[in-house]
Amino acid sequence: MLDQPAFGQRLKELRLERDLSQAALAGKEISTGYLSRLESGARQPTERVVNYLVQALGVERSAFDTPPSGGSLAQALSLAISTESDESSENLITVLAQVREENLFLRWQALWHISRYRQRRGERAEELACLEELVQVADKLVLPELQCRARFQLARALRSTGEVSRALDLALHAYQLAKGAALAVPDTGGALLTLVSVEAEAGRLPDARAHVDELVDLVAARSDTLATEALWSAATVRFRQGDHEGARDCLERAMKELDSGVDLTLWARLRLAAASLHLQSTPPRTERGRECLQEAAGALALIGTAVLRQELLTLQTHLAFHEGRYTDARQLYDELNRDELLVTYRDQVRLRILDSRLMILEGREQEGIRHLKELGEQAQQQSNIDLAAEIWRILAECLEDVSQLRRTEAEEA
């Protein structure tokens, strides 16, 4: 049977068994986006695509008829939580797709685990689908804690893909649930963290500042990862308000207070965030940015996921650009684009901005300027006001640089 979602589940199993990325399997025949939708069950396979996949995977057509391994949901969930291996998580995904009449609490726990697994792997479409169902299940259970958590996780995922308007609605709802039910600090703090990040992305900086100050006050007596993330959020808001010194102080304090033994992944992510902040300063603080990237690289060599490794490479690309190593920046950019980009929408846009600036430096002024205009219009249409403002500023600077170059050439002629 080639019915979805069974076909997609089996396709993904076969791909993972052969240690193939989506880009490697897609090749030049189909797009990685289409392959991703096939695996998630969102698209029905055509006869031509099935024939291609059979050949690319080196299997008989009947391989897609083989039912994936199963088991009870409780058993699959226990294995996934206790081992945290990719195999156990994939099995949980398979089992969850096969059962419908199950305990809602078990289903919620399974969806929560799977959404985190999808997030780590950068599988954004699958993560969003999982979180949408998580919200539905939480509403059926009518537990404010679960409703709050499901909504702020979905809001975070939507923000990372650039869907700011809906993310803002969900984040506000999560915050209102937390306040109305007087939820514990972790839930209220999680809702506030999300709300602040979405408000900052939407350019609602006064609201973001008020909420991040509330968050910092909420966790003032704590010395855990939530307190660290609160300082990180405070740094982000201050930076976007133009208070670069205050932002650096918050982030340096967060890095100082978090021991790598507590959460090595967060420790590395903080250094990536610090590097990004230093490289976006005016002028870019390249030396300190390079130091932060070197520290992060050491940690990511031990615990780096595909997403985190792409974030590191993205920042290394920006560093090369700001240091005037334009050939290196182009090579790193091309390396990033050989596979599916897993970084957030904002980071993908900033990479495209860099690509446009490289085009201009390479003599393709009109192409680079056109791309910048398109990026600015897209960001504005998607309500990413803060990002759109950054793009228009860079475009104005590039236009002035090109105009100055033309004046110089005319004078020399």
Tab-separated table of C-alpha atoms in Angstrom:
chain	number	residue	atom	x	y	z
A	1	MET	CA	0.000	0.000	0.000
A	2	LEU	CA	1.266	3.466	-0.886
A	3	ASP	CA	-1.252	5.329	1.223
A	4	GLN	CA	-0.073	8.146	3.428
A	5	PRO	CA	1.175	8.442	6.141
A	6	ALA	CA	2.382	4.809	6.028
A	7	PHE	CA	4.326	5.396	2.806
A	8	GLY	CA	6.125	8.415	4.279
A	9	GLN	CA	6.995	6.558	7.475
A	10	ARG	CA	8.449	3.649	5.541
A	11	LEU	CA	10.306	5.986	3.154
A	12	LYS	CA	11.982	7.728	6.056
A	13	GLU	CA	12.929	4.408	7.676
A	14	LEU	CA	14.576	3.253	4.454
A	15	ARG	CA	16.448	6.543	4.043
A	16	LEU	CA	17.747	6.517	7.616
A	17	GLU	CA	18.793	2.868	7.332
A	18	ARG	CA	21.092	3.947	4.486
A	19	ASP	CA	22.342	7.001	6.401
A	20	LEU	CA	21.152	9.353	3.647
A	21	SER	CA	20.202	13.004	4.110
A	22	GLN	CA	17.050	14.275	2.447
A	23	ALA	CA	19.190	16.246	-0.008
A	24	ALA	CA	21.263	13.171	-0.914
A	25	LEU	CA	18.159	11.078	-1.586
A	26	ALA	CA	16.347	13.847	-3.465
A	27	GLY	CA	19.321	14.393	-5.784
A	28	LYS	CA	18.440	16.414	-8.861
A	29	GLU	CA	15.211	14.538	-9.505
A	30	ILE	CA	13.003	15.990	-6.747
A	31	SER	CA	13.282	18.863	-4.259
A	32	THR	CA	14.131	18.306	-0.601
A	33	GLY	CA	10.944	20.182	0.327
A	34	TYR	CA	8.826	17.734	-1.667
A	35	LEU	CA	10.681	14.775	-0.136
A	36	SER	CA	10.087	16.206	3.334
A	37	ARG	CA	6.347	16.494	2.626
A	38	LEU	CA	6.313	12.895	1.369
A	39	GLU	CA	7.937	11.679	4.581
A	40	SER	CA	5.551	13.676	6.768
A	41	GLY	CA	2.566	12.276	4.858
A	42	ALA	CA	1.525	15.705	3.561
A	43	ARG	CA	1.853	14.683	-0.122
A	44	GLN	CA	0.791	11.558	-1.988
A	45	PRO	CA	3.611	9.966	-4.056
A	46	THR	CA	3.274	9.860	-7.836
A	47	GLU	CA	4.205	6.792	-9.867
A	48	ARG	CA	7.262	8.559	-11.280
A	49	VAL	CA	8.530	9.535	-7.838
A	50	VAL	CA	8.010	6.024	-6.464
A	51	ASN	CA	10.014	4.562	-9.337
A	52	TYR	CA	12.790	7.080	-8.710
A	53	LEU	CA	12.880	6.328	-4.958
A	54	VAL	CA	12.954	2.571	-5.570
A	55	GLN	CA	16.011	3.013	-7.769
A	56	ALA	CA	17.728	5.583	-5.512
A	57	LEU	CA	17.255	3.447	-2.384
A	58	GLY	CA	18.151	0.216	-4.146
A	59	VAL	CA	15.007	-1.608	-3.003
A	60	GLU	CA	12.094	-3.461	-4.529
A	61	ARG	CA	8.785	-1.638	-4.740
A	62	SER	CA	7.418	-4.086	-2.170
A	63	ALA	CA	9.791	-2.561	0.419
A	64	PHE	CA	7.275	0.239	0.826
A	65	ASP	CA	4.602	-2.297	1.713
A	66	THR	CA	6.561	-3.598	4.707
A	67	PRO	CA	4.862	-2.438	7.887
A	68	PRO	CA	7.236	-0.608	10.234
A	69	SER	CA	8.049	-2.091	13.620
A	70	GLY	CA	5.474	-1.271	16.249
A	71	GLY	CA	4.431	-2.054	19.778
A	72	SER	CA	2.177	-0.336	22.283
A	73	LEU	CA	2.369	3.412	22.694
A	74	ALA	CA	3.294	3.093	26.368
A	75	GLN	CA	6.130	0.700	25.485
A	76	ALA	CA	7.433	2.856	22.622
A	77	LEU	CA	7.252	5.995	24.770
A	78	SER	CA	9.132	4.345	27.639
A	79	LEU	CA	11.898	3.218	25.283
A	80	ALA	CA	12.168	6.633	23.639
A	81	ILE	CA	12.362	8.540	26.927
A	82	SER	CA	14.827	6.152	28.576
A	83	THR	CA	17.283	5.827	25.686
A	84	GLU	CA	16.791	9.060	23.691
A	85	SER	CA	18.204	7.316	20.622
A	86	ASP	CA	17.126	8.204	17.100
A	87	GLU	CA	15.914	4.638	16.557
A	88	SER	CA	13.620	4.675	19.598
A	89	SER	CA	12.243	8.093	18.658
A	90	GLU	CA	11.569	6.965	15.091
A	91	ASN	CA	9.784	3.885	16.441
A	92	LEU	CA	7.665	6.099	18.689
A	93	ILE	CA	6.683	8.185	15.652
A	94	THR	CA	5.655	5.036	13.809
A	95	VAL	CA	3.628	3.642	16.718
A	96	LEU	CA	1.891	6.967	17.375
A	97	ALA	CA	0.784	7.154	13.728
A	98	GLN	CA	-0.790	3.699	13.997
A	99	VAL	CA	-2.825	4.207	17.181
A	100	ARG	CA	-5.853	6.440	17.558
A	101	GLU	CA	-7.810	5.184	20.570
A	102	GLU	CA	-5.174	5.747	23.245
A	103	ASN	CA	-4.873	7.464	26.590
A	104	LEU	CA	-4.692	11.211	25.879
A	105	PHE	CA	-2.012	11.730	28.519
A	106	LEU	CA	0.186	9.137	26.822
A	107	ARG	CA	-0.460	10.750	23.468
A	108	TRP	CA	0.482	14.175	24.835
A	109	GLN	CA	3.744	12.854	26.278
A	110	ALA	CA	4.578	11.106	23.004
A	111	LEU	CA	3.882	14.247	20.962
A	112	TRP	CA	5.977	16.339	23.351
A	113	HIS	CA	8.958	13.973	22.999
A	114	ILE	CA	8.607	13.765	19.217
A	115	SER	CA	8.358	17.544	18.840
A	116	ARG	CA	11.643	17.963	20.728
A	117	TYR	CA	13.231	15.269	18.571
A	118	ARG	CA	12.043	17.004	15.400
A	119	GLN	CA	13.356	20.319	16.708
A	120	ARG	CA	16.847	18.920	17.379
A	121	ARG	CA	16.989	17.542	13.861
A	122	GLY	CA	15.776	20.750	12.242
A	123	GLU	CA	12.692	19.027	10.756
A	124	ARG	CA	10.529	22.108	10.977
A	125	ALA	CA	7.492	21.030	8.955
A	126	GLU	CA	7.201	17.803	10.960
A	127	GLU	CA	7.780	19.657	14.229
A	128	LEU	CA	4.991	22.118	13.449
A	129	ALA	CA	2.530	19.345	12.568
A	130	CYS	CA	3.372	17.599	15.837
A	131	LEU	CA	2.942	20.762	17.902
A	132	GLU	CA	-0.387	21.589	16.247
A	133	GLU	CA	-1.720	18.232	17.429
A	134	LEU	CA	-0.112	18.789	20.840
A	135	VAL	CA	-2.220	21.930	21.297
A	136	GLN	CA	-5.374	20.034	20.320
A	137	VAL	CA	-4.675	17.223	22.788
A	138	ALA	CA	-3.863	19.704	25.574
A	139	ASP	CA	-7.204	21.448	24.999
A	140	LYS	CA	-9.029	18.125	25.266
A	141	LEU	CA	-7.286	17.459	28.582
A	142	VAL	CA	-8.181	20.990	29.803
A	143	LEU	CA	-5.033	21.303	31.904
A	144	PRO	CA	-3.673	24.898	31.957
A	145	GLU	CA	-0.089	23.663	32.379
A	146	LEU	CA	-0.240	21.498	29.263
A	147	GLN	CA	-2.204	24.103	27.296
A	148	CYS	CA	0.377	26.732	28.172
A	149	ARG	CA	3.379	24.545	27.291
A	150	ALA	CA	1.920	23.349	24.017
A	151	ARG	CA	1.129	26.901	22.908
A	152	PHE	CA	4.464	28.462	23.727
A	153	GLN	CA	6.329	25.609	22.059
A	154	LEU	CA	4.225	26.017	18.903
A	155	ALA	CA	4.772	29.779	19.048
A	156	ARG	CA	8.539	29.256	19.227
A	157	ALA	CA	8.472	26.946	16.232
A	158	LEU	CA	6.344	29.356	14.203
A	159	ARG	CA	8.657	32.265	15.072
A	160	SER	CA	11.658	30.287	13.844
A	161	THR	CA	9.936	29.832	10.455
A	162	GLY	CA	8.981	33.508	10.163
A	163	GLU	CA	5.256	33.144	10.952
A	164	VAL	CA	5.286	35.974	13.459
A	165	SER	CA	1.610	37.007	13.537
A	166	ARG	CA	0.246	33.622	14.595
A	167	ALA	CA	3.222	33.045	16.881
A	168	LEU	CA	2.352	36.276	18.687
A	169	ASP	CA	-1.273	35.212	19.229
A	170	LEU	CA	-0.200	31.855	20.633
A	171	ALA	CA	2.496	33.339	22.858
A	172	LEU	CA	0.041	35.876	24.294
A	173	HIS	CA	-2.493	33.117	24.940
A	174	ALA	CA	0.148	30.994	26.697
A	175	TYR	CA	1.141	33.963	28.879
A	176	GLN	CA	-2.502	34.702	29.739
A	177	LEU	CA	-3.058	31.035	30.658
A	178	ALA	CA	-0.002	31.089	32.907
A	179	LYS	CA	-1.044	34.291	34.658
A	180	GLY	CA	-4.721	33.379	34.921
A	181	ALA	CA	-4.025	29.964	36.447
A	182	ALA	CA	-1.079	31.245	38.539
A	183	LEU	CA	1.159	28.570	37.072
A	184	ALA	CA	4.572	27.778	38.500
A	185	VAL	CA	7.666	29.788	37.530
A	186	PRO	CA	8.904	27.323	34.853
A	187	ASP	CA	5.610	27.567	32.922
A	188	THR	CA	5.160	31.317	33.376
A	189	GLY	CA	8.831	31.859	32.564
A	190	GLY	CA	8.612	29.674	29.474
A	191	ALA	CA	5.598	31.609	28.237
A	192	LEU	CA	7.349	34.931	28.893
A	193	LEU	CA	10.535	33.780	27.147
A	194	THR	CA	8.523	32.941	24.071
A	195	LEU	CA	6.427	36.095	24.173
A	196	VAL	CA	9.535	38.286	24.444
A	197	SER	CA	11.243	36.599	21.482
A	198	VAL	CA	8.155	36.917	19.280
A	199	GLU	CA	7.497	40.540	20.261
A	200	ALA	CA	11.124	41.410	19.483
A	201	GLU	CA	10.841	39.665	16.101
A	202	ALA	CA	7.666	41.622	15.359
A	203	GLY	CA	9.382	44.900	16.212
A	204	ARG	CA	7.229	45.452	19.309
A	205	LEU	CA	10.286	46.374	21.346
A	206	PRO	CA	8.585	48.398	24.147
A	207	ASP	CA	6.302	45.411	24.865
A	208	ALA	CA	9.243	43.017	24.670
A	209	ARG	CA	11.253	45.183	27.075
A	210	ALA	CA	8.413	45.302	29.607
A	211	HIS	CA	7.917	41.546	29.455
A	212	VAL	CA	11.625	40.702	29.615
A	213	ASP	CA	12.007	42.923	32.684
A	214	GLU	CA	9.076	41.023	34.231
A	215	LEU	CA	10.820	37.759	33.330
A	216	VAL	CA	14.152	38.786	34.867
A	217	ASP	CA	12.353	39.794	38.075
A	218	LEU	CA	10.455	36.483	38.092
A	219	VAL	CA	13.637	34.375	38.003
A	220	ALA	CA	15.844	36.710	40.069
A	221	ALA	CA	16.182	34.198	42.910
A	222	ARG	CA	17.024	31.286	40.615
A	223	SER	CA	20.392	30.095	39.294
A	224	ASP	CA	19.232	27.572	36.712
A	225	THR	CA	18.931	27.430	32.942
A	226	LEU	CA	15.696	29.460	33.003
A	227	ALA	CA	17.540	32.338	34.685
A	228	THR	CA	20.292	32.034	32.073
A	229	GLU	CA	17.789	32.135	29.211
A	230	ALA	CA	16.107	35.163	30.796
A	231	LEU	CA	19.414	37.063	30.660
A	232	TRP	CA	19.873	35.920	27.062
A	233	SER	CA	16.412	37.287	26.171
A	234	ALA	CA	17.204	40.543	27.978
A	235	ALA	CA	20.381	40.829	25.893
A	236	THR	CA	18.448	40.278	22.669
A	237	VAL	CA	15.875	42.973	23.451
A	238	ARG	CA	18.477	45.497	24.584
A	239	PHE	CA	20.517	44.899	21.448
A	240	ARG	CA	17.544	45.503	19.170
A	241	GLN	CA	16.755	48.679	21.094
A	242	GLY	CA	20.261	49.895	20.300
A	243	ASP	CA	21.671	49.351	23.802
A	244	HIS	CA	24.625	47.258	22.631
A	245	GLU	CA	26.629	47.701	25.821
A	246	GLY	CA	23.693	46.619	27.995
A	247	ALA	CA	23.132	43.620	25.723
A	248	ARG	CA	26.760	42.546	26.000
A	249	ASP	CA	26.641	42.886	29.781
A	250	CYS	CA	23.556	40.643	30.027
A	251	LEU	CA	25.017	37.994	27.753
A	252	GLU	CA	28.459	38.020	29.382
A	253	ARG	CA	26.759	37.613	32.771
A	254	ALA	CA	24.707	34.690	31.449
A	255	MET	CA	27.833	32.981	30.080
A	256	LYS	CA	29.706	33.550	33.324
A	257	GLU	CA	26.939	32.158	35.540
A	258	LEU	CA	26.219	28.977	33.537
A	259	ASP	CA	28.687	26.161	34.118
A	260	SER	CA	29.287	23.938	31.097
A	261	GLY	CA	28.665	20.891	33.279
A	262	VAL	CA	25.068	21.982	33.925
A	263	ASP	CA	23.978	22.189	30.284
A	264	LEU	CA	26.721	21.981	27.660
A	265	THR	CA	24.284	22.567	24.800
A	266	LEU	CA	22.986	25.820	26.310
A	267	TRP	CA	26.591	26.784	27.158
A	268	ALA	CA	27.519	26.446	23.471
A	269	ARG	CA	24.350	28.191	22.244
A	270	LEU	CA	25.113	31.180	24.476
A	271	ARG	CA	28.494	31.532	22.802
A	272	LEU	CA	26.887	31.337	19.389
A	273	ALA	CA	24.463	34.062	20.495
A	274	ALA	CA	27.320	36.182	21.831
A	275	ALA	CA	29.245	35.783	18.590
A	276	SER	CA	26.162	36.840	16.621
A	277	LEU	CA	25.726	39.894	18.838
A	278	HIS	CA	29.386	40.912	18.467
A	279	LEU	CA	29.285	40.502	14.685
A	280	GLN	CA	26.104	42.599	14.396
A	281	SER	CA	27.589	45.448	16.445
A	282	THR	CA	28.618	48.668	14.720
A	283	PRO	CA	31.444	48.301	13.966
A	284	PRO	CA	31.543	44.475	14.177
A	285	ARG	CA	33.610	43.198	17.131
A	286	THR	CA	35.279	40.473	15.113
A	287	GLU	CA	37.996	39.527	17.603
A	288	ARG	CA	35.554	38.795	20.433
A	289	GLY	CA	33.185	37.139	17.954
A	290	ARG	CA	35.963	34.807	16.812
A	291	GLU	CA	36.779	33.892	20.430
A	292	CYS	CA	33.152	32.982	21.144
A	293	LEU	CA	32.952	30.856	17.982
A	294	GLN	CA	36.124	28.986	18.901
A	295	GLU	CA	34.708	28.179	22.345
A	296	ALA	CA	31.397	27.052	20.824
A	297	ALA	CA	33.158	24.920	18.213
A	298	GLY	CA	34.978	22.974	20.908
A	299	ALA	CA	31.724	22.124	22.670
A	300	LEU	CA	29.833	21.346	19.464
A	301	ALA	CA	32.522	18.851	18.476
A	302	LEU	CA	31.184	16.801	21.407
A	303	ILE	CA	27.437	17.466	21.421
A	304	GLY	CA	26.663	19.330	18.202
A	305	THR	CA	23.472	18.546	16.311
A	306	ALA	CA	23.068	19.229	12.603
A	307	VAL	CA	21.194	22.443	13.446
A	308	LEU	CA	23.865	23.728	15.832
A	309	ARG	CA	26.639	22.888	13.392
A	310	GLN	CA	24.833	24.903	10.723
A	311	GLU	CA	24.445	27.817	13.152
A	312	LEU	CA	28.197	27.691	13.799
A	313	LEU	CA	29.005	27.598	10.074
A	314	THR	CA	26.559	30.459	9.460
A	315	LEU	CA	28.355	32.662	11.969
A	316	GLN	CA	31.752	31.647	10.605
A	317	THR	CA	30.492	32.853	7.215
A	318	HIS	CA	29.511	36.240	8.684
A	319	LEU	CA	32.864	36.456	10.468
A	320	ALA	CA	34.748	35.879	7.212
A	321	PHE	CA	32.691	38.623	5.541
A	322	HIS	CA	33.306	41.168	8.301
A	323	GLU	CA	37.023	40.374	8.297
A	324	GLY	CA	37.154	41.128	4.570
A	325	ARG	CA	37.772	37.497	3.595
A	326	TYR	CA	35.158	37.607	0.855
A	327	THR	CA	36.374	34.524	-1.032
A	328	ASP	CA	36.222	32.498	2.196
A	329	ALA	CA	32.753	33.903	2.924
A	330	ARG	CA	31.527	32.832	-0.522
A	331	GLN	CA	32.972	29.319	-0.096
A	332	LEU	CA	31.382	28.940	3.352
A	333	TYR	CA	28.061	30.240	2.026
A	334	ASP	CA	28.131	27.730	-0.830
A	335	GLU	CA	28.978	24.947	1.640
A	336	LEU	CA	25.938	25.837	3.737
A	337	ASN	CA	23.662	25.741	0.710
A	338	ARG	CA	24.731	22.284	-0.428
A	339	ASP	CA	22.157	20.777	1.910
A	340	GLU	CA	18.800	21.798	3.340
A	341	LEU	CA	19.133	24.829	5.602
A	342	LEU	CA	18.029	24.013	9.144
A	343	VAL	CA	18.697	27.374	10.798
A	344	THR	CA	15.894	29.757	11.738
A	345	TYR	CA	14.064	32.007	9.305
A	346	ARG	CA	15.956	35.070	10.583
A	347	ASP	CA	19.314	33.352	10.131
A	348	GLN	CA	18.342	32.202	6.643
A	349	VAL	CA	17.367	35.758	5.700
A	350	ARG	CA	20.608	37.154	7.115
A	351	LEU	CA	22.507	34.612	5.029
A	352	ARG	CA	20.672	35.794	1.922
A	353	ILE	CA	21.522	39.382	2.865
A	354	LEU	CA	25.182	38.386	3.030
A	355	ASP	CA	24.866	36.629	-0.335
A	356	SER	CA	23.438	39.833	-1.840
A	357	ARG	CA	26.280	41.907	-0.402
A	358	LEU	CA	28.807	39.456	-1.810
A	359	MET	CA	27.134	39.754	-5.224
A	360	ILE	CA	27.619	43.510	-5.110
A	361	LEU	CA	31.287	43.119	-4.157
A	362	GLU	CA	31.702	40.578	-6.958
A	363	GLY	CA	30.470	43.114	-9.521
A	364	ARG	CA	26.868	41.912	-9.749
A	365	GLU	CA	25.453	45.133	-8.300
A	366	GLN	CA	21.990	45.054	-9.874
A	367	GLU	CA	21.401	41.411	-8.963
A	368	GLY	CA	22.490	41.984	-5.378
A	369	ILE	CA	20.356	45.117	-4.990
A	370	ARG	CA	17.320	43.372	-6.481
A	371	HIS	CA	17.714	40.493	-4.027
A	372	LEU	CA	17.929	42.880	-1.074
A	373	LYS	CA	14.722	44.634	-2.160
A	374	GLU	CA	12.919	41.294	-2.467
A	375	LEU	CA	14.099	40.235	1.004
A	376	GLY	CA	12.929	43.517	2.534
A	377	GLU	CA	9.495	43.221	0.947
A	378	GLN	CA	9.106	39.596	2.084
A	379	ALA	CA	10.084	40.410	5.665
A	380	GLN	CA	7.631	43.315	5.730
A	381	GLN	CA	4.791	41.193	4.336
A	382	GLN	CA	5.404	38.590	7.051
A	383	SER	CA	5.290	41.250	9.793
A	384	ASN	CA	8.983	40.867	10.612
A	385	ILE	CA	9.263	44.621	11.087
A	386	ASP	CA	12.584	44.510	12.932
A	387	LEU	CA	14.183	42.338	10.269
A	388	ALA	CA	12.704	44.409	7.439
A	389	ALA	CA	14.196	47.572	8.974
A	390	GLU	CA	17.617	45.918	9.093
A	391	ILE	CA	17.355	44.927	5.416
A	392	TRP	CA	16.290	48.426	4.287
A	393	ARG	CA	19.186	49.929	6.243
A	394	ILE	CA	21.690	47.583	4.605
A	395	LEU	CA	20.161	48.246	1.188
A	396	ALA	CA	20.565	52.007	1.678
A	397	GLU	CA	24.208	51.504	2.664
A	398	CYS	CA	24.838	49.310	-0.375
A	399	LEU	CA	23.192	51.817	-2.719
A	400	GLU	CA	25.393	54.574	-1.289
A	401	ASP	CA	28.501	52.396	-1.696
A	402	VAL	CA	27.626	51.630	-5.328
A	403	SER	CA	26.895	55.319	-5.988
A	404	GLN	CA	30.227	56.309	-4.436
A	405	LEU	CA	32.016	53.708	-6.550
A	406	ARG	CA	30.414	55.083	-9.719
A	407	ARG	CA	31.415	58.660	-8.773
A	408	THR	CA	34.996	57.543	-8.172
A	409	GLU	CA	35.109	55.705	-11.491
A	410	ALA	CA	33.754	58.791	-13.294
A	411	GLU	CA	36.342	61.039	-11.686
A	412	GLU	CA	39.166	58.686	-12.604
A	413	ALA	CA	37.919	58.489	-16.192
